[in-house]
Structure formats: structure tokens, C-alpha cells
Amino acid sequence: MIRYTASRLISLILSLIVASVVIFAVIEVIPGDPAAYMLGMNAAPETVAALRRDLGLEAGVLARYFAWVGGMLTGDFGMSYTYRVPVADLVAARLWVSLPLTLYALGLAVALALPVGVLAAARRGSVTDAGIMGAAQLGVAVPNFWFAMLLVLVFAINLRWFSAGGFPGWDQGFWPNVKALTLPAVALALPQAAILARVMRSALIETLDQDYIRTARAKGLSHGQAVMRHALRNALIPVLTIVGLQFSFLLAGAIIIENVFFLPGLGRLIFQGITQRDLIVVESVVMLLVFAVILVTFLVDLAYAAVDPRLRRR
Amino acid sequence: MSLLSVEDLGLTIHGTPILDGVSFDLPVGQVLGLVGESGSGKSMTSLALMGLLPRGAQVSGQAHMDGRDLLALDERSLCGIRGKEIGMIFQEPMTALNPVRTIGDQVAETLVIHGAASRAGARAMARDRLDRVGLSDFPMDRFPHELSGGQRQRVCIAMAVALRPRLLIADEPTTALDVTTQAQILDLLKGLVEEEDMALLLITHDLAVVAGVADHVAVMQAGRIVEDGPTEQLFRTRRHDYTRQLFAASSHQPRRDTRPSAQPLLQVEGAVRSYTLPRRHLFGPAPQLHAVRDVSFTLHEGESLGLVGESGCGKSTLTRAILGLEPLQAGRITLNGQRVEAGRMPPALRAQVQVVFQDPYGSFNPRHRVERLVAEPFHLAPAPNRRDRVAQALVDVGLKPADMDKYIHEFSGGQRQRIAIARALIIRPKLIVLDEAVSALDVRVRAQILDLLADLQGRMGLSYLFISHDLSVVRAVTDRVMVMKAGEIVENGATGAIFDNPRHEYTRQLIAATPRIPPNWREREENEGTLV
């Protein structure tokens, strides 16, 4: 297990190094002048030159790369060109919205999808199964911004249980924020839950056809006991993979939902960064997201080993 | 006194008849062998008794055990009987255990689920049962993947007999195991039956296994029991035609007309192949697995050479090296004087050796027609009249030219193996490697394929390298045989001499472990002629 963890950790660090080189190369090295790009076509040459000095673009490529990486390691992500505040502060503020939202949505998705997927698999071919799979099909097909607007219409405008948008901030206490994040989390969770339920069902059905399930039944376990004690854990591996991917996606991919609910999240930050040509923000946020994806992959790998003893020896 | 009495058991699945009028009695403490070919309904009979039939199954008839009709019980009562009064073990020990739970847990579960013991008590009893099946050296916290096939089957047996059931059903319990392991497992089962006064329903396709273990035998064909009786009597009289066919096929000796020449075709000299295993410690040396160590032999033109050994002995690695699929660390292999080297074989050399594998289901691309499948080797030696050549190859193996437009799923296992042979023949190789090529086939089909191979060899002057774990088959079809153990050839010589007078200890073990029908039970056979 120690060997396995160490090897995964090494691969995590290598991935981070490769990712940082690629991001740096794409944004700072390949064609054109970042300063000119940020200022637009009509900028005066003096302004561009000033920005170049400001950004430290006069230095060599290697020096700039190490300055950038070194800065990130010490928490200094540079200054946002448009906001004129440290990028680290911008990101931290947005992360306090996006991270809870992602965890909330994913928690809802898992809590809904796993039982439903298990039920569908255990009753394969029944009306229950057909109903659940039909609903899942619908859940994947419905665009989440439309579903979000529907939620606002019903729960915010008609029933007035939740507000239609906005985020009070964590200094306002715990529950007001949970309340503000509930509708967006539900809107995000629905399609993810639909996908997860389908994966859970097919993984479990495959597991239920395995010989060891027949062995378990021959020992005297009922169908339900065989599912819960023997099939479920074996079926979790593909589910874990998907949950890991969904986490990374939701962290920055919630931009449409963030717009619908006026949430100051990471998705909107990166969108603004791109439209305002604020490369410093883009570069740092992309690196942060890459880090999140790699970290989640690492955690999913550890979870695999926890579920499956065969992986621990590698 | 009868423990289990099955009367007129019938079964349909989605309307298709599977079993019809199956009746038998199983007395307390006795072994009943249920014999038949694949698809005869042996396994379905056992699953019907356990109430574990697939969806769409409809049973009729009765199966009385202790005054209850097993076929009439509801699911709840059956759960109380499975594992407690009837234990069951299956064919595939590699997949019969849950890979993510320890063996101790899985044995203890049988006890816990029936409320026979507390958690701690169950673990103690599980330890005791594991000791009984010969796993006293194994800690309870081992996972199945850390055990060999034979050890896993012992765990399955421990699970099945944990509660000392009165009836044990064993469905092909040794089919997937090596011959020496098979002998140990059969001994264990016999011992358990005697000690615990258990009755055993032993399901198998192998007449020799039944001959050594069962008190009574029932022969199944197409969902019916065609003949049953005390083992020796049934084997001696063989009243039913089907029993006689099975009997003849199981010891079938193809008529071989070979003239091995002195001309060497394949020469292997000092072949070595080892693999580097993952390091045990971060900075320690990487351990090596020596799959093939210093193997040398010569195969002559027109000769059949057998290679026998148990799983993991290096047969497959050696085979891959001969096919030019595996690089050697030392030594050389030459085919017809030309060097065989992985990655550096000219097509003309590759065309001289072809292979037929064990699995007639897995070795064809299901989306291609037979014509394309059989014509595949032509990329090594292009030929103009492909369709004619394919037609000829199909005729050579006893199929029809029209079969080339069909897909592989339209054929039976035996027919598929014929197609595999046609594919190997089509570019007229000198050497065909038969890697467990008849091991997955039913006895009657196997006999036909062996006849076909002998016939082709006589007509085309082929050489065969015949790799198998089945000693009786190797004995029937080879001129010389090599015995391989742990990467080395431990004995090598004329087939008859080795089988009659084995010199190496390991060869003796293998031959002794091979189940056989007592020779004097066979007496009538000479007058019967060959099989249909």
C-alpha cells in the first residue's frame, strides 16, 4: 500500500510539472506578445512596453517560468491586470463559492444516484428499472440552465422558499449560504446523478453476473444480501472513476449555472478573465484547475486501492 | 435410505425444453456421478435442486429431501437450505470467490448467515474448516488473488461444507485444475464424504474421474438420464448406445500413419526466457521469473511431438517463443534452418508455422465471415485464387465450401476448431502448434478432431507440436513426448516408453495422478469397433 501510494504520488508530481510547462508555453511563449494581446489592437507602443516591464516579460523564458512556478508555490499568483488585486485573493474568494457548491452538488448526485442505480440493477427488466432508466435518460437530456430556471420559477418565485440568486458570503453564517447554494446544487446535481445512476446500474448488473455472486447465493444469501455484501463494493470502481471526473468538471464547469444564479464562482472568474484578456488570471486559474483534477485523480486512485485489494501490491 | 429422491424433474427456459423426466436417488453417504457432455443438462439439474435457475425457468416434478419437496419451496425456505443442508461448489475456482473480501470472511459468512455462530465464533469455526481442507498454513486475511487455483477450490469447499451439509453438489469441481491438484481435490472430497456422512452429487464430463470416485453413475444426454446404475456394473455393461459412444471416445486412439524423417524441422537450443518482476523493496533488486530455462529439443519433419506440464510450467512462454512472439534472453530457435527471432521474422518464415489455440469461441473475430477468417494468413504468402483455396481448406477439415459465407457464431465448438485448423492449413505450413487445441471440446468431438489431425498429418506430411495438460490425449497422438516442469524439460523420449516406464519422479507423479478407468472394466470394448 505504501509502494502504491508513493508511486501514485510521484505520478501526481510529474503530471503537475508537465501541466505547468504546457500552460506556461501556451500562454506566454507561443505566438505574439502577451502584453500586446492584453491591451488590444489600438494600444500605444509605450503602453505595451510599460506593461511588458510590469509583467516581467523582458526576462528570459526560463527565468519567467521559474518565477511563475516559484510564485505559485509560495501563494503568489501575480496581480490581476483588470482587477488590480492579487490573483490569489480573487481565486480564494471564488473558491469559497465553487468548492462548497461542487461538493454539495456531488453529494446530492451520489446520494440520489447510488440507491436508485442499485434498485434498478437489482430489479433488472422490471417496471421499476424501466422507470428509473427513463428518468435518467430525461435527466441527461434536459439542459441544466433550463432546469435551473424552472427551479427558480417554482421554488423562488412561486413558493418563495429560496432566493432566486446571489450569494450572501460566509461571514453571514452557515445556513443562509447553504440555502443560497441549494437550487444551483440541485440544478447541477440532476444530470450528474442521471449519469451516475446509469453507471451504477450497469456496473452492478455486470457484477451480478459474476461467478462469486452465484457462490454467495449457494451459501444461502438472499438476492438482496448478495447484492449488498458482495456485488456493491466490486461495482464501485467504475462509479468512483465517474465521480472523480464529475468533481473536476463541476469545479469550473458550473459557469452557466453560476450565471443563472449570479454566483461569484470560479467559472465566471475564468470567463471574465478570458473576455477581458487578463492572461495572468487565466493562467493561474487554469493551473489551479489542473491541480484540482490531478489531486482528485490521486484520491480516486487511493480509493481504488481501498476498495480492491488486488491493486495494493502494485 | 435415500437422502435425495428426484422424480420426473422437467425444466423449460423461456419455453425451450432443457430437462425431461430426470429421476434419480441419492442414498445417504454415497457418491452419485452425473456424467454427460456440455449442454446435456447436468448443471441445470443441480441449479434446479438449489432453486438457483436463471430467469424464465419453469420446473416440474419433485425432489424430496427430508420429507420436503425442494422444487415446491419458497425462496425464503430455500435460503435456509442452501449452504446449510445443501452445499455447492462450482467449476471455476478462479472466479468463484469475491476478489475484494478475505478468505476467512467468506468462509465465516456461511456460518453467520445461517445464525450458526457469532462473528468471533464463526471465525474460529472458519479457521477449523480451512484447516480441514488442507489450508492450515494460510492466514484468514488472505485475499483470493493470493491463492492458486487449487487453493481457491479448497476455500470454496471449506465454504460449502462449513455447516456440514448432508448433501454436497460439486459441478465440475476439478475441470479447471491441473492433474495433480485434481487428484488432491478428489481425495479431499472423498474424505469429506466418508467422515461427515455426506452425500455427494458429482457432476462431470470426465468418465475417468467418475470411475474413481462415484458409487453410482447416471449418464445424461440432451436433458434425459439415458442410463444409470452402480459404477462398475454400468461401466462394464454399457447398455445404452450413448454410453458406449462416450466410452469409446474417451479412450479414442486415432489411426495414425506417420513416417517421421530424420530431417530436423524445428530446433530449439538452450532457450532461456525470464521476466523481471516488480521490486519487493523500493531500492532492492528486482526478482526474476525464469519461465523457460535452458530448453533444447528437436522436432523432425512429419513428427508429432507432445509437450506436457502443469499450468505455470512455461509451456505457453516456450510456445510463444517458437511462434516468434517472444524474445529469448539466450539460446536460439531455428525453423527449417532459418533463425526464429521475435520481431524479425520474414513473412515466408512465419508462413511455415501456424497455431491452433484452445478456445474455439475467443479466437475468431465475430464480425468477419469465415472466408476472411480462414484467409487471414494469406498476408504472409499472398495467393491469387483465395476463394478456391479457402474452399479447399474447408473441405480438408470436413466442412463445406458454402460455409465460407457464414459467420462464426453459426458454428458449434467442434466446427469452430475445424475452422481454426483450416486457417492454420491454408498457407500449407510445415509445422502446426496445437496449444491445448482439443482441451475445451467434448469427448466425442475431441475424438473427431484428433482423427482429423491424424488424417491431415498423413496426407500433408505435417509436423505437430502438441501442447496439452491432458496426458491421455498426448499419449494417443504423439510419437515423442517432453515433460516440462518449472521451465525445464525434465524428461524427453518416445511416447510409449515414457508412459510405460517413466524415469523422472515428476513424470511418475503426473501419470499416477491421471484418473483412469480400471483396464479390466473395458474388456468388452475390443468387440465394439470405433465410435460413430
PDB file of N, CA and C in Angstrom, chain A residues 80 82-83 85-95 98 251-252 255 258-259 263-278 280-282 284-286 288-289:
ATOM      1  N   SER A  80      -3.766  40.664 -10.857  1.00  0.00           N
ATOM      2  CA  SER A  80      -4.697  40.692 -11.970  1.00  0.00           C
ATOM      3  C   SER A  80      -4.570  42.036 -12.682  1.00  0.00           C
ATOM      4  N   THR A  82      -6.794  43.433 -14.799  1.00  0.00           N
ATOM      5  CA  THR A  82      -8.031  44.217 -14.829  1.00  0.00           C
ATOM      6  C   THR A  82      -8.519  44.604 -13.443  1.00  0.00           C
ATOM      7  N   TYR A  83      -8.401  43.663 -12.485  1.00  0.00           N
ATOM      8  CA  TYR A  83      -8.940  43.970 -11.146  1.00  0.00           C
ATOM      9  C   TYR A  83      -7.943  44.718 -10.269  1.00  0.00           C
ATOM     10  N   VAL A  85      -5.892  43.499  -8.221  1.00  0.00           N
ATOM     11  CA  VAL A  85      -5.723  42.875  -6.910  1.00  0.00           C
ATOM     12  C   VAL A  85      -4.950  41.568  -7.133  1.00  0.00           C
ATOM     13  N   PRO A  86      -4.341  41.021  -6.064  1.00  0.00           N
ATOM     14  CA  PRO A  86      -3.631  39.759  -6.254  1.00  0.00           C
ATOM     15  C   PRO A  86      -4.583  38.649  -6.726  1.00  0.00           C
ATOM     16  N   VAL A  87      -4.139  37.877  -7.719  1.00  0.00           N
ATOM     17  CA  VAL A  87      -4.959  36.794  -8.251  1.00  0.00           C
ATOM     18  C   VAL A  87      -5.311  35.803  -7.147  1.00  0.00           C
ATOM     19  N   ALA A  88      -4.357  35.597  -6.216  1.00  0.00           N
ATOM     20  CA  ALA A  88      -4.596  34.649  -5.131  1.00  0.00           C
ATOM     21  C   ALA A  88      -5.864  35.026  -4.352  1.00  0.00           C
ATOM     22  N   ASP A  89      -6.039  36.318  -4.103  1.00  0.00           N
ATOM     23  CA  ASP A  89      -7.223  36.760  -3.353  1.00  0.00           C
ATOM     24  C   ASP A  89      -8.497  36.509  -4.154  1.00  0.00           C
ATOM     25  N   LEU A  90      -8.417  36.850  -5.453  1.00  0.00           N
ATOM     26  CA  LEU A  90      -9.576  36.635  -6.336  1.00  0.00           C
ATOM     27  C   LEU A  90      -9.997  35.172  -6.330  1.00  0.00           C
ATOM     28  N   VAL A  91      -8.977  34.301  -6.520  1.00  0.00           N
ATOM     29  CA  VAL A  91      -9.265  32.873  -6.617  1.00  0.00           C
ATOM     30  C   VAL A  91      -9.814  32.353  -5.299  1.00  0.00           C
ATOM     31  N   ALA A  92      -9.197  32.788  -4.186  1.00  0.00           N
ATOM     32  CA  ALA A  92      -9.625  32.293  -2.885  1.00  0.00           C
ATOM     33  C   ALA A  92     -11.097  32.630  -2.657  1.00  0.00           C
ATOM     34  N   ALA A  93     -11.466  33.872  -2.977  1.00  0.00           N
ATOM     35  CA  ALA A  93     -12.857  34.280  -2.759  1.00  0.00           C
ATOM     36  C   ALA A  93     -13.812  33.424  -3.588  1.00  0.00           C
ATOM     37  N   ARG A  94     -13.430  33.162  -4.862  1.00  0.00           N
ATOM     38  CA  ARG A  94     -14.305  32.381  -5.750  1.00  0.00           C
ATOM     39  C   ARG A  94     -14.349  30.913  -5.328  1.00  0.00           C
ATOM     40  N   LEU A  95     -13.193  30.428  -4.849  1.00  0.00           N
ATOM     41  CA  LEU A  95     -13.120  29.030  -4.445  1.00  0.00           C
ATOM     42  C   LEU A  95     -14.066  28.747  -3.290  1.00  0.00           C
ATOM     43  N   SER A  98     -17.243  28.104  -5.221  1.00  0.00           N
ATOM     44  CA  SER A  98     -17.263  26.958  -6.155  1.00  0.00           C
ATOM     45  C   SER A  98     -17.059  25.624  -5.466  1.00  0.00           C
ATOM     46  N   LEU A 251     -16.202  21.812 -10.770  1.00  0.00           N
ATOM     47  CA  LEU A 251     -15.471  22.884 -10.116  1.00  0.00           C
ATOM     48  C   LEU A 251     -15.397  24.119 -11.012  1.00  0.00           C
ATOM     49  N   ALA A 252     -15.124  23.930 -12.280  1.00  0.00           N
ATOM     50  CA  ALA A 252     -15.031  25.091 -13.158  1.00  0.00           C
ATOM     51  C   ALA A 252     -16.113  25.086 -14.224  1.00  0.00           C
ATOM     52  N   ILE A 255     -20.225  27.181 -14.965  1.00  0.00           N
ATOM     53  CA  ILE A 255     -20.336  28.600 -15.354  1.00  0.00           C
ATOM     54  C   ILE A 255     -21.751  29.027 -15.738  1.00  0.00           C
ATOM     55  N   GLU A 258     -23.733  29.245 -12.614  1.00  0.00           N
ATOM     56  CA  GLU A 258     -23.281  30.416 -11.841  1.00  0.00           C
ATOM     57  C   GLU A 258     -23.891  31.686 -12.415  1.00  0.00           C
ATOM     58  N   ASN A 259     -24.011  31.748 -13.721  1.00  0.00           N
ATOM     59  CA  ASN A 259     -24.615  32.927 -14.339  1.00  0.00           C
ATOM     60  C   ASN A 259     -26.102  33.016 -14.052  1.00  0.00           C
ATOM     61  N   LEU A 263     -23.850  33.702  -9.091  1.00  0.00           N
ATOM     62  CA  LEU A 263     -22.917  33.251  -8.074  1.00  0.00           C
ATOM     63  C   LEU A 263     -21.511  33.645  -8.484  1.00  0.00           C
ATOM     64  N   PRO A 264     -20.742  34.249  -7.594  1.00  0.00           N
ATOM     65  CA  PRO A 264     -19.353  34.609  -7.931  1.00  0.00           C
ATOM     66  C   PRO A 264     -18.440  33.399  -7.831  1.00  0.00           C
ATOM     67  N   GLY A 265     -18.484  32.515  -8.803  1.00  0.00           N
ATOM     68  CA  GLY A 265     -17.688  31.287  -8.742  1.00  0.00           C
ATOM     69  C   GLY A 265     -16.504  31.321  -9.680  1.00  0.00           C
ATOM     70  N   LEU A 266     -15.743  30.229  -9.663  1.00  0.00           N
ATOM     71  CA  LEU A 266     -14.535  30.137 -10.490  1.00  0.00           C
ATOM     72  C   LEU A 266     -14.852  30.176 -11.980  1.00  0.00           C
ATOM     73  N   GLY A 267     -15.933  29.559 -12.355  1.00  0.00           N
ATOM     74  CA  GLY A 267     -16.320  29.531 -13.761  1.00  0.00           C
ATOM     75  C   GLY A 267     -16.476  30.935 -14.302  1.00  0.00           C
ATOM     76  N   ARG A 268     -17.160  31.771 -13.545  1.00  0.00           N
ATOM     77  CA  ARG A 268     -17.347  33.146 -14.014  1.00  0.00           C
ATOM     78  C   ARG A 268     -16.034  33.905 -14.026  1.00  0.00           C
ATOM     79  N   LEU A 269     -15.189  33.636 -13.016  1.00  0.00           N
ATOM     80  CA  LEU A 269     -13.899  34.329 -12.976  1.00  0.00           C
ATOM     81  C   LEU A 269     -13.083  34.036 -14.232  1.00  0.00           C
ATOM     82  N   ILE A 270     -13.047  32.774 -14.606  1.00  0.00           N
ATOM     83  CA  ILE A 270     -12.218  32.432 -15.763  1.00  0.00           C
ATOM     84  C   ILE A 270     -12.850  32.991 -17.034  1.00  0.00           C
ATOM     85  N   PHE A 271     -14.175  32.982 -17.071  1.00  0.00           N
ATOM     86  CA  PHE A 271     -14.868  33.549 -18.229  1.00  0.00           C
ATOM     87  C   PHE A 271     -14.554  35.046 -18.359  1.00  0.00           C
ATOM     88  N   GLN A 272     -14.639  35.750 -17.234  1.00  0.00           N
ATOM     89  CA  GLN A 272     -14.304  37.176 -17.270  1.00  0.00           C
ATOM     90  C   GLN A 272     -12.843  37.386 -17.646  1.00  0.00           C
ATOM     91  N   GLY A 273     -11.983  36.554 -17.084  1.00  0.00           N
ATOM     92  CA  GLY A 273     -10.560  36.669 -17.388  1.00  0.00           C
ATOM     93  C   GLY A 273     -10.306  36.549 -18.885  1.00  0.00           C
ATOM     94  N   ILE A 274     -11.001  35.606 -19.522  1.00  0.00           N
ATOM     95  CA  ILE A 274     -10.789  35.411 -20.953  1.00  0.00           C
ATOM     96  C   ILE A 274     -11.344  36.584 -21.749  1.00  0.00           C
ATOM     97  N   THR A 275     -12.574  37.038 -21.427  1.00  0.00           N
ATOM     98  CA  THR A 275     -13.164  38.117 -22.213  1.00  0.00           C
ATOM     99  C   THR A 275     -12.399  39.428 -22.010  1.00  0.00           C
ATOM    100  N   GLN A 276     -11.809  39.598 -20.834  1.00  0.00           N
ATOM    101  CA  GLN A 276     -11.058  40.844 -20.609  1.00  0.00           C
ATOM    102  C   GLN A 276      -9.575  40.682 -20.897  1.00  0.00           C
ATOM    103  N   ARG A 277      -9.201  39.571 -21.474  1.00  0.00           N
ATOM    104  CA  ARG A 277      -7.817  39.293 -21.861  1.00  0.00           C
ATOM    105  C   ARG A 277      -6.849  39.421 -20.692  1.00  0.00           C
ATOM    106  N   ASP A 278      -7.324  39.027 -19.530  1.00  0.00           N
ATOM    107  CA  ASP A 278      -6.466  39.100 -18.352  1.00  0.00           C
ATOM    108  C   ASP A 278      -5.712  37.781 -18.219  1.00  0.00           C
ATOM    109  N   ILE A 280      -3.039  36.868 -16.807  1.00  0.00           N
ATOM    110  CA  ILE A 280      -2.499  36.468 -15.501  1.00  0.00           C
ATOM    111  C   ILE A 280      -3.544  35.640 -14.757  1.00  0.00           C
ATOM    112  N   VAL A 281      -4.789  36.108 -14.784  1.00  0.00           N
ATOM    113  CA  VAL A 281      -5.862  35.390 -14.111  1.00  0.00           C
ATOM    114  C   VAL A 281      -6.079  34.037 -14.784  1.00  0.00           C
ATOM    115  N   VAL A 282      -6.157  34.041 -16.113  1.00  0.00           N
ATOM    116  CA  VAL A 282      -6.433  32.808 -16.852  1.00  0.00           C
ATOM    117  C   VAL A 282      -5.376  31.747 -16.534  1.00  0.00           C
ATOM    118  N   SER A 284      -3.327  31.440 -14.034  1.00  0.00           N
ATOM    119  CA  SER A 284      -3.316  30.929 -12.664  1.00  0.00           C
ATOM    120  C   SER A 284      -4.522  30.041 -12.382  1.00  0.00           C
ATOM    121  N   VAL A 285      -5.687  30.476 -12.870  1.00  0.00           N
ATOM    122  CA  VAL A 285      -6.881  29.674 -12.599  1.00  0.00           C
ATOM    123  C   VAL A 285      -6.797  28.333 -13.329  1.00  0.00           C
ATOM    124  N   VAL A 286      -6.292  28.349 -14.560  1.00  0.00           N
ATOM    125  CA  VAL A 286      -6.166  27.085 -15.291  1.00  0.00           C
ATOM    126  C   VAL A 286      -5.228  26.148 -14.545  1.00  0.00           C
ATOM    127  N   LEU A 288      -4.598  26.126 -11.411  1.00  0.00           N
ATOM    128  CA  LEU A 288      -5.292  25.684 -10.200  1.00  0.00           C
ATOM    129  C   LEU A 288      -6.261  24.540 -10.511  1.00  0.00           C
ATOM    130  N   LEU A 289      -6.981  24.686 -11.628  1.00  0.00           N
ATOM    131  CA  LEU A 289      -7.937  23.638 -12.004  1.00  0.00           C
ATOM    132  C   LEU A 289      -7.218  22.342 -12.354  1.00  0.00           C
TER     133      LEU A 289
END
